[in-house]
């Protein structure tokens, strides 16, 4: 909402500066985002004082002047005005200024004399028609002061961010009401200047109320559905002279950013911005003349209308139209039709002042894809009382600027009568005010505050009976009144006092600390956290992807079903920027559809990490560090899974197909994978490896039915993640034995370790694979693998002989079970 | 010339004088040959400077002889050790052409990781609210219409929905447009008092631009109990702003959210211009930080709570926006592209 400071002053003379108005409106009603001088085009014009003037040697009408424009020295300016006077201040346009007409002032020679700028006339500045001489100004401002600061030139625009609950603030009168309430100055009706042969009129005929159909001045108005259109006021205005608007009206509209079109259209726009009541003027002759029928009805399927913006639109029965006897002539509350547009030939108007169903206007303008100043207000609700309230003003305006006359009472079609918008009465309890706001507010204070903005208040002990004014369509419950009291009192008046509180009953979600531990782990290992968009262009192969019904782009048609595909795209993004040493990770959500529960996707929180390129930064001792390989990825997966699935026993199950290296299992449940990541990568890129582990499936079920609390059936509070338990460090020395074994090709190291563990030696503490060797001394079809076995007794030092005995026993088991022998050569 | 019997003190003085002279000569030797010359000069069997002293020991009185002998042997050994150590140094230097160690060379680095700037901001916010007794709750990102809108008092087909342009999923669910559905889930599950903080990703049907993204992080807080008031809201959030932004002055101005009433926006004094108006704050002197308000009674009723008995306050803010301001990131997209050059530097 653009509000003109001068227009607001016409409603309430506050005497406040634009900045003071900004602060007042922001603190009480709606945030003012910006203050803009309407004559921003004069921003570079400054106050210049003529300190010397002599005749131009080669001209009988030019002057050579020296102008003090605030610089170190006066500048030479050639001036052609006869009224130039030494010692007088004038608007001065320095070199480089772009004038309102678009011409830029340059340093140039005029008949051989240099001119550094221009002393301006009123007309050159768009401040009037006077062009006979330059504009003398009376000001104490120093030379060089911007003209806009020195003189009250032009209007100032406040850009107000009006939120959806306050449609009453989408008008100057609405904002003026708040200013009047805050300053105690009276709200008044702006005077209407007349111009030319037009006359002001004192009395206008009162509207005649009807339920569904009625006639005014020969025009029959019918409203099919009172829900679609709760109030429709039609009035015929005869004898208008369509032409240019008077300057005051042009200025009002220009101040809020609306272009002047014609006096009639400008008046309807004035009513919209001034009073929040959109109106539409039809050319009565084009609507069928006297005897016309105006019909507010649903559009027929496929009905067409060329709207004022020149677009031929196809309508449907969800939309309400204003039709004449044969066809639609306007879309109700959104936009008028070209066929009945007011033109220079128009003499008689049919003026529509209505209230339309906000939801239908909203749906219609969304379907049609247009938003107008009118639809913006209708979809936020123009009260059904507004047409009757604003009718007299517009009739007076039309008389004053276009000479129109109303000869017959208008018709007001309203199923529930002209006062149908009267608000329900509410009770405001002082106890409730204190409970919500935290400080007691006396009933008398609440009553006084509410009364300042038009509420009708009756005290009843500590309670107030309150009726909201018709324009406050947002006031529906006691809590709305509490808010009014709080904001009218001023949010700043409430103390910033930290008061005692009770601790909550809600336990921490264990995923939070788990995710933090994962971040700590991965950041410590040099991984960079990313937060990619979770959209993908394609479904996954098993068709369980969740499709976005209304995606913004084809590339965002589905929700991702894993995190690694997101990380892969982020890796490619970095590769195109020549970054090939990448370690990326994310803790995020993946989605998949579940056939037995179509309405609700399954989602789980996962961690994923992707690594590629050098394992560590190059150093002069190691200029080309090795790249990450699958063994790095395997160990990373084990470390990540141990944190992601606390308390579970983690195992990596080899897969080795389709780029998948291992499945990650936690307590024998599949929870993730280690893969070679397929990338659209340049040839220099190193192979990429990815690890992904599911932390937990999110509980998406409804907690309780709407309006209910689950307290009776509340699930047990989430448990804390298990933590490792203390074990006393061993106090007796270990004995380490290296076993170099000849392992047949078919035997995996995993099965060797399995046999060693199965032997269930209580003193066998650890099994570590040290090295692997193929070569000359190793028989074909075998490899040589060295394990280090660590033996330790918890209560005494082991004897050499007993260790040897265990080792020999293990070797026999390996030989028997796997045909694995100790390598002797 | 008759040989006199030397006194012990005389002997010891001479011994230590020779030893003192030997040390710098040993250290000064630059080659094995030079060192050999030093060796011969001091401990050579015939002409070494120490050898006359060994003869002296033999001529000393029986009482002084053991002490003199011991002192001689110790000194002799020390000189020999110095010679050996320096020989090793010369040897080492000979095998490498470079100076022994160039300590100006770089250390051996490891890759540095980084938390995401948004994570850093969320963690800092959470740390402050944890001090105030808040715990952290999470909830699903795909939500039902009821949890996302209806329960939060959004009128159907209302312009308030314009600020929540929604991405819908086949089957009828939607991607939550704010973290507020977790308010309802928490209030339904646990009895008051409730003090929770809810971080999470939210979605809007917005095209990427300088300040919008189709998915972004939000963090919200909720306090519900008997006797919780607007004063608690103001005081707690002002305390938070002071902790988070330093000595920030706050301003609360009226706003509108369907699920709070009274509603407010909290601004902090612009940290760049200290309130006088600059480009960062668009000449206002204030920077908008969060939206907040008293929980609307109908929200409490959605969760089956008695709205006459319980009151509450809530706030919501965008850690991405805070990160954008804090790290001076011109384009929001930089936070989500995953450029390691950007994120690696910010997340240290």
mmCIF file with all atom_site columns, C-alpha atoms in Angstrom, chain B residues 68-169:
data_model
loop_
_atom_site.group_PDB
_atom_site.id
_atom_site.type_symbol
_atom_site.label_atom_id
_atom_site.label_alt_id
_atom_site.label_comp_id
_atom_site.label_asym_id
_atom_site.label_entity_id
_atom_site.label_seq_id
_atom_site.pdbx_PDB_ins_code
_atom_site.Cartn_x
_atom_site.Cartn_y
_atom_site.Cartn_z
_atom_site.occupancy
_atom_site.B_iso_or_equiv
_atom_site.pdbx_formal_charge
_atom_site.auth_seq_id
_atom_site.auth_comp_id
_atom_site.auth_asym_id
_atom_site.auth_atom_id
_atom_site.pdbx_PDB_model_num
ATOM 1   C CA . UNK B 1 68  ? 93.942 -36.378 40.204 1.00 0.00 ? 68  UNK B CA 1
ATOM 2   C CA . UNK B 1 69  ? 93.658 -39.626 38.293 1.00 0.00 ? 69  UNK B CA 1
ATOM 3   C CA . UNK B 1 70  ? 89.892 -39.612 38.460 1.00 0.00 ? 70  UNK B CA 1
ATOM 4   C CA . UNK B 1 71  ? 89.684 -36.006 37.328 1.00 0.00 ? 71  UNK B CA 1
ATOM 5   C CA . UNK B 1 72  ? 92.070 -36.675 34.470 1.00 0.00 ? 72  UNK B CA 1
ATOM 6   C CA . UNK B 1 73  ? 90.127 -39.706 33.253 1.00 0.00 ? 73  UNK B CA 1
ATOM 7   C CA . UNK B 1 74  ? 86.796 -37.845 33.386 1.00 0.00 ? 74  UNK B CA 1
ATOM 8   C CA . UNK B 1 75  ? 88.167 -34.877 31.478 1.00 0.00 ? 75  UNK B CA 1
ATOM 9   C CA . UNK B 1 76  ? 89.793 -37.134 28.926 1.00 0.00 ? 76  UNK B CA 1
ATOM 10  C CA . UNK B 1 77  ? 86.556 -39.005 28.407 1.00 0.00 ? 77  UNK B CA 1
ATOM 11  C CA . UNK B 1 78  ? 84.562 -35.820 28.011 1.00 0.00 ? 78  UNK B CA 1
ATOM 12  C CA . UNK B 1 79  ? 86.869 -34.494 25.336 1.00 0.00 ? 79  UNK B CA 1
ATOM 13  C CA . UNK B 1 80  ? 86.730 -37.827 23.533 1.00 0.00 ? 80  UNK B CA 1
ATOM 14  C CA . UNK B 1 81  ? 82.931 -37.734 23.649 1.00 0.00 ? 81  UNK B CA 1
ATOM 15  C CA . UNK B 1 82  ? 82.822 -34.237 22.252 1.00 0.00 ? 82  UNK B CA 1
ATOM 16  C CA . UNK B 1 83  ? 85.115 -35.294 19.455 1.00 0.00 ? 83  UNK B CA 1
ATOM 17  C CA . UNK B 1 84  ? 82.915 -38.279 18.644 1.00 0.00 ? 84  UNK B CA 1
ATOM 18  C CA . UNK B 1 85  ? 79.702 -36.234 18.688 1.00 0.00 ? 85  UNK B CA 1
ATOM 19  C CA . UNK B 1 86  ? 81.136 -33.607 16.427 1.00 0.00 ? 86  UNK B CA 1
ATOM 20  C CA . UNK B 1 87  ? 82.497 -36.258 14.113 1.00 0.00 ? 87  UNK B CA 1
ATOM 21  C CA . UNK B 1 88  ? 78.959 -37.597 13.779 1.00 0.00 ? 88  UNK B CA 1
ATOM 22  C CA . UNK B 1 89  ? 77.668 -34.116 12.964 1.00 0.00 ? 89  UNK B CA 1
ATOM 23  C CA . UNK B 1 90  ? 80.319 -33.637 10.319 1.00 0.00 ? 90  UNK B CA 1
ATOM 24  C CA . UNK B 1 91  ? 79.462 -37.015 8.898  1.00 0.00 ? 91  UNK B CA 1
ATOM 25  C CA . UNK B 1 92  ? 75.748 -36.173 8.802  1.00 0.00 ? 92  UNK B CA 1
ATOM 26  C CA . UNK B 1 93  ? 76.366 -32.830 7.200  1.00 0.00 ? 93  UNK B CA 1
ATOM 27  C CA . UNK B 1 94  ? 78.550 -34.464 4.599  1.00 0.00 ? 94  UNK B CA 1
ATOM 28  C CA . UNK B 1 95  ? 75.846 -36.904 3.529  1.00 0.00 ? 95  UNK B CA 1
ATOM 29  C CA . UNK B 1 96  ? 73.190 -34.175 2.961  1.00 0.00 ? 96  UNK B CA 1
ATOM 30  C CA . UNK B 1 97  ? 73.830 -31.133 0.859  1.00 0.00 ? 97  UNK B CA 1
ATOM 31  C CA . UNK B 1 98  ? 71.035 -29.028 2.427  1.00 0.00 ? 98  UNK B CA 1
ATOM 32  C CA . UNK B 1 99  ? 71.309 -27.214 5.713  1.00 0.00 ? 99  UNK B CA 1
ATOM 33  C CA . UNK B 1 100 ? 70.298 -29.563 8.490  1.00 0.00 ? 100 UNK B CA 1
ATOM 34  C CA . UNK B 1 101 ? 66.647 -28.404 8.856  1.00 0.00 ? 101 UNK B CA 1
ATOM 35  C CA . UNK B 1 102 ? 64.920 -25.488 7.083  1.00 0.00 ? 102 UNK B CA 1
ATOM 36  C CA . UNK B 1 103 ? 62.380 -24.552 9.701  1.00 0.00 ? 103 UNK B CA 1
ATOM 37  C CA . UNK B 1 104 ? 60.668 -22.106 7.403  1.00 0.00 ? 104 UNK B CA 1
ATOM 38  C CA . UNK B 1 105 ? 59.155 -24.921 5.386  1.00 0.00 ? 105 UNK B CA 1
ATOM 39  C CA . UNK B 1 106 ? 55.431 -25.659 5.741  1.00 0.00 ? 106 UNK B CA 1
ATOM 40  C CA . UNK B 1 107 ? 54.025 -28.131 8.219  1.00 0.00 ? 107 UNK B CA 1
ATOM 41  C CA . UNK B 1 108 ? 52.175 -31.207 7.100  1.00 0.00 ? 108 UNK B CA 1
ATOM 42  C CA . UNK B 1 109 ? 48.506 -30.245 6.912  1.00 0.00 ? 109 UNK B CA 1
ATOM 43  C CA . UNK B 1 110 ? 45.354 -32.319 6.982  1.00 0.00 ? 110 UNK B CA 1
ATOM 44  C CA . UNK B 1 111 ? 42.109 -31.375 5.206  1.00 0.00 ? 111 UNK B CA 1
ATOM 45  C CA . UNK B 1 112 ? 39.934 -29.024 7.167  1.00 0.00 ? 112 UNK B CA 1
ATOM 46  C CA . UNK B 1 113 ? 36.246 -29.757 7.368  1.00 0.00 ? 113 UNK B CA 1
ATOM 47  C CA . UNK B 1 114 ? 33.443 -27.291 7.985  1.00 0.00 ? 114 UNK B CA 1
ATOM 48  C CA . UNK B 1 115 ? 29.994 -27.236 9.458  1.00 0.00 ? 115 UNK B CA 1
ATOM 49  C CA . UNK B 1 116 ? 27.485 -25.493 7.230  1.00 0.00 ? 116 UNK B CA 1
ATOM 50  C CA . UNK B 1 117 ? 26.963 -21.803 8.129  1.00 0.00 ? 117 UNK B CA 1
ATOM 51  C CA . UNK B 1 118 ? 23.276 -22.528 8.684  1.00 0.00 ? 118 UNK B CA 1
ATOM 52  C CA . UNK B 1 119 ? 24.199 -25.333 11.087 1.00 0.00 ? 119 UNK B CA 1
ATOM 53  C CA . UNK B 1 120 ? 26.539 -23.009 12.951 1.00 0.00 ? 120 UNK B CA 1
ATOM 54  C CA . UNK B 1 121 ? 23.766 -20.437 13.363 1.00 0.00 ? 121 UNK B CA 1
ATOM 55  C CA . UNK B 1 122 ? 21.238 -23.082 14.459 1.00 0.00 ? 122 UNK B CA 1
ATOM 56  C CA . UNK B 1 123 ? 23.705 -24.486 16.986 1.00 0.00 ? 123 UNK B CA 1
ATOM 57  C CA . UNK B 1 124 ? 24.389 -21.048 18.446 1.00 0.00 ? 124 UNK B CA 1
ATOM 58  C CA . UNK B 1 125 ? 20.683 -20.278 18.753 1.00 0.00 ? 125 UNK B CA 1
ATOM 59  C CA . UNK B 1 126 ? 20.070 -23.659 20.351 1.00 0.00 ? 126 UNK B CA 1
ATOM 60  C CA . UNK B 1 127 ? 22.887 -23.108 22.852 1.00 0.00 ? 127 UNK B CA 1
ATOM 61  C CA . UNK B 1 128 ? 21.280 -19.884 24.065 1.00 0.00 ? 128 UNK B CA 1
ATOM 62  C CA . UNK B 1 129 ? 17.789 -21.351 24.359 1.00 0.00 ? 129 UNK B CA 1
ATOM 63  C CA . UNK B 1 130 ? 19.084 -24.455 26.105 1.00 0.00 ? 130 UNK B CA 1
ATOM 64  C CA . UNK B 1 131 ? 20.291 -22.175 28.893 1.00 0.00 ? 131 UNK B CA 1
ATOM 65  C CA . UNK B 1 132 ? 16.679 -21.046 29.203 1.00 0.00 ? 132 UNK B CA 1
ATOM 66  C CA . UNK B 1 133 ? 15.378 -24.560 29.659 1.00 0.00 ? 133 UNK B CA 1
ATOM 67  C CA . UNK B 1 134 ? 14.406 -25.359 26.078 1.00 0.00 ? 134 UNK B CA 1
ATOM 68  C CA . UNK B 1 135 ? 14.794 -28.839 24.630 1.00 0.00 ? 135 UNK B CA 1
ATOM 69  C CA . UNK B 1 136 ? 14.858 -29.709 20.949 1.00 0.00 ? 136 UNK B CA 1
ATOM 70  C CA . UNK B 1 137 ? 12.012 -31.387 19.085 1.00 0.00 ? 137 UNK B CA 1
ATOM 71  C CA . UNK B 1 138 ? 11.904 -32.535 15.464 1.00 0.00 ? 138 UNK B CA 1
ATOM 72  C CA . UNK B 1 139 ? 9.149  -33.522 13.082 1.00 0.00 ? 139 UNK B CA 1
ATOM 73  C CA . UNK B 1 140 ? 8.438  -34.759 9.566  1.00 0.00 ? 140 UNK B CA 1
ATOM 74  C CA . UNK B 1 141 ? 9.074  -32.604 6.522  1.00 0.00 ? 141 UNK B CA 1
ATOM 75  C CA . UNK B 1 142 ? 6.179  -34.086 4.553  1.00 0.00 ? 142 UNK B CA 1
ATOM 76  C CA . UNK B 1 143 ? 3.072  -33.066 6.440  1.00 0.00 ? 143 UNK B CA 1
ATOM 77  C CA . UNK B 1 144 ? -0.677 -33.156 6.262  1.00 0.00 ? 144 UNK B CA 1
ATOM 78  C CA . UNK B 1 145 ? -2.787 -30.112 5.429  1.00 0.00 ? 145 UNK B CA 1
ATOM 79  C CA . UNK B 1 146 ? -4.172 -30.281 8.962  1.00 0.00 ? 146 UNK B CA 1
ATOM 80  C CA . UNK B 1 147 ? -0.840 -30.088 10.769 1.00 0.00 ? 147 UNK B CA 1
ATOM 81  C CA . UNK B 1 148 ? 0.592  -27.469 8.437  1.00 0.00 ? 148 UNK B CA 1
ATOM 82  C CA . UNK B 1 149 ? -2.417 -25.162 8.068  1.00 0.00 ? 149 UNK B CA 1
ATOM 83  C CA . UNK B 1 150 ? -5.733 -26.093 9.662  1.00 0.00 ? 150 UNK B CA 1
ATOM 84  C CA . UNK B 1 151 ? -4.446 -26.749 13.169 1.00 0.00 ? 151 UNK B CA 1
ATOM 85  C CA . UNK B 1 152 ? -2.486 -23.512 12.985 1.00 0.00 ? 152 UNK B CA 1
ATOM 86  C CA . UNK B 1 153 ? -5.620 -21.464 12.375 1.00 0.00 ? 153 UNK B CA 1
ATOM 87  C CA . UNK B 1 154 ? -5.083 -20.729 8.686  1.00 0.00 ? 154 UNK B CA 1
ATOM 88  C CA . UNK B 1 155 ? -8.472 -19.894 7.186  1.00 0.00 ? 155 UNK B CA 1
ATOM 89  C CA . UNK B 1 156 ? -8.991 -21.900 3.990  1.00 0.00 ? 156 UNK B CA 1
ATOM 90  C CA . UNK B 1 157 ? -8.310 -19.985 0.767  1.00 0.00 ? 157 UNK B CA 1
ATOM 91  C CA . UNK B 1 158 ? -7.117 -16.909 2.623  1.00 0.00 ? 158 UNK B CA 1
ATOM 92  C CA . UNK B 1 159 ? -4.513 -14.383 1.445  1.00 0.00 ? 159 UNK B CA 1
ATOM 93  C CA . UNK B 1 160 ? -2.424 -15.406 4.455  1.00 0.00 ? 160 UNK B CA 1
ATOM 94  C CA . UNK B 1 161 ? -1.688 -18.504 2.391  1.00 0.00 ? 161 UNK B CA 1
ATOM 95  C CA . UNK B 1 162 ? 0.029  -16.329 -0.225 1.00 0.00 ? 162 UNK B CA 1
ATOM 96  C CA . UNK B 1 163 ? 3.065  -16.217 2.040  1.00 0.00 ? 163 UNK B CA 1
ATOM 97  C CA . UNK B 1 164 ? 3.018  -20.013 2.111  1.00 0.00 ? 164 UNK B CA 1
ATOM 98  C CA . UNK B 1 165 ? 2.977  -20.998 -1.532 1.00 0.00 ? 165 UNK B CA 1
ATOM 99  C CA . UNK B 1 166 ? 3.006  -24.723 -1.059 1.00 0.00 ? 166 UNK B CA 1
ATOM 100 C CA . UNK B 1 167 ? 4.545  -27.712 -2.784 1.00 0.00 ? 167 UNK B CA 1
ATOM 101 C CA . UNK B 1 168 ? 2.093  -30.609 -2.737 1.00 0.00 ? 168 UNK B CA 1
ATOM 102 C CA . UNK B 1 169 ? 2.947  -34.294 -3.040 1.00 0.00 ? 169 UNK B CA 1
#
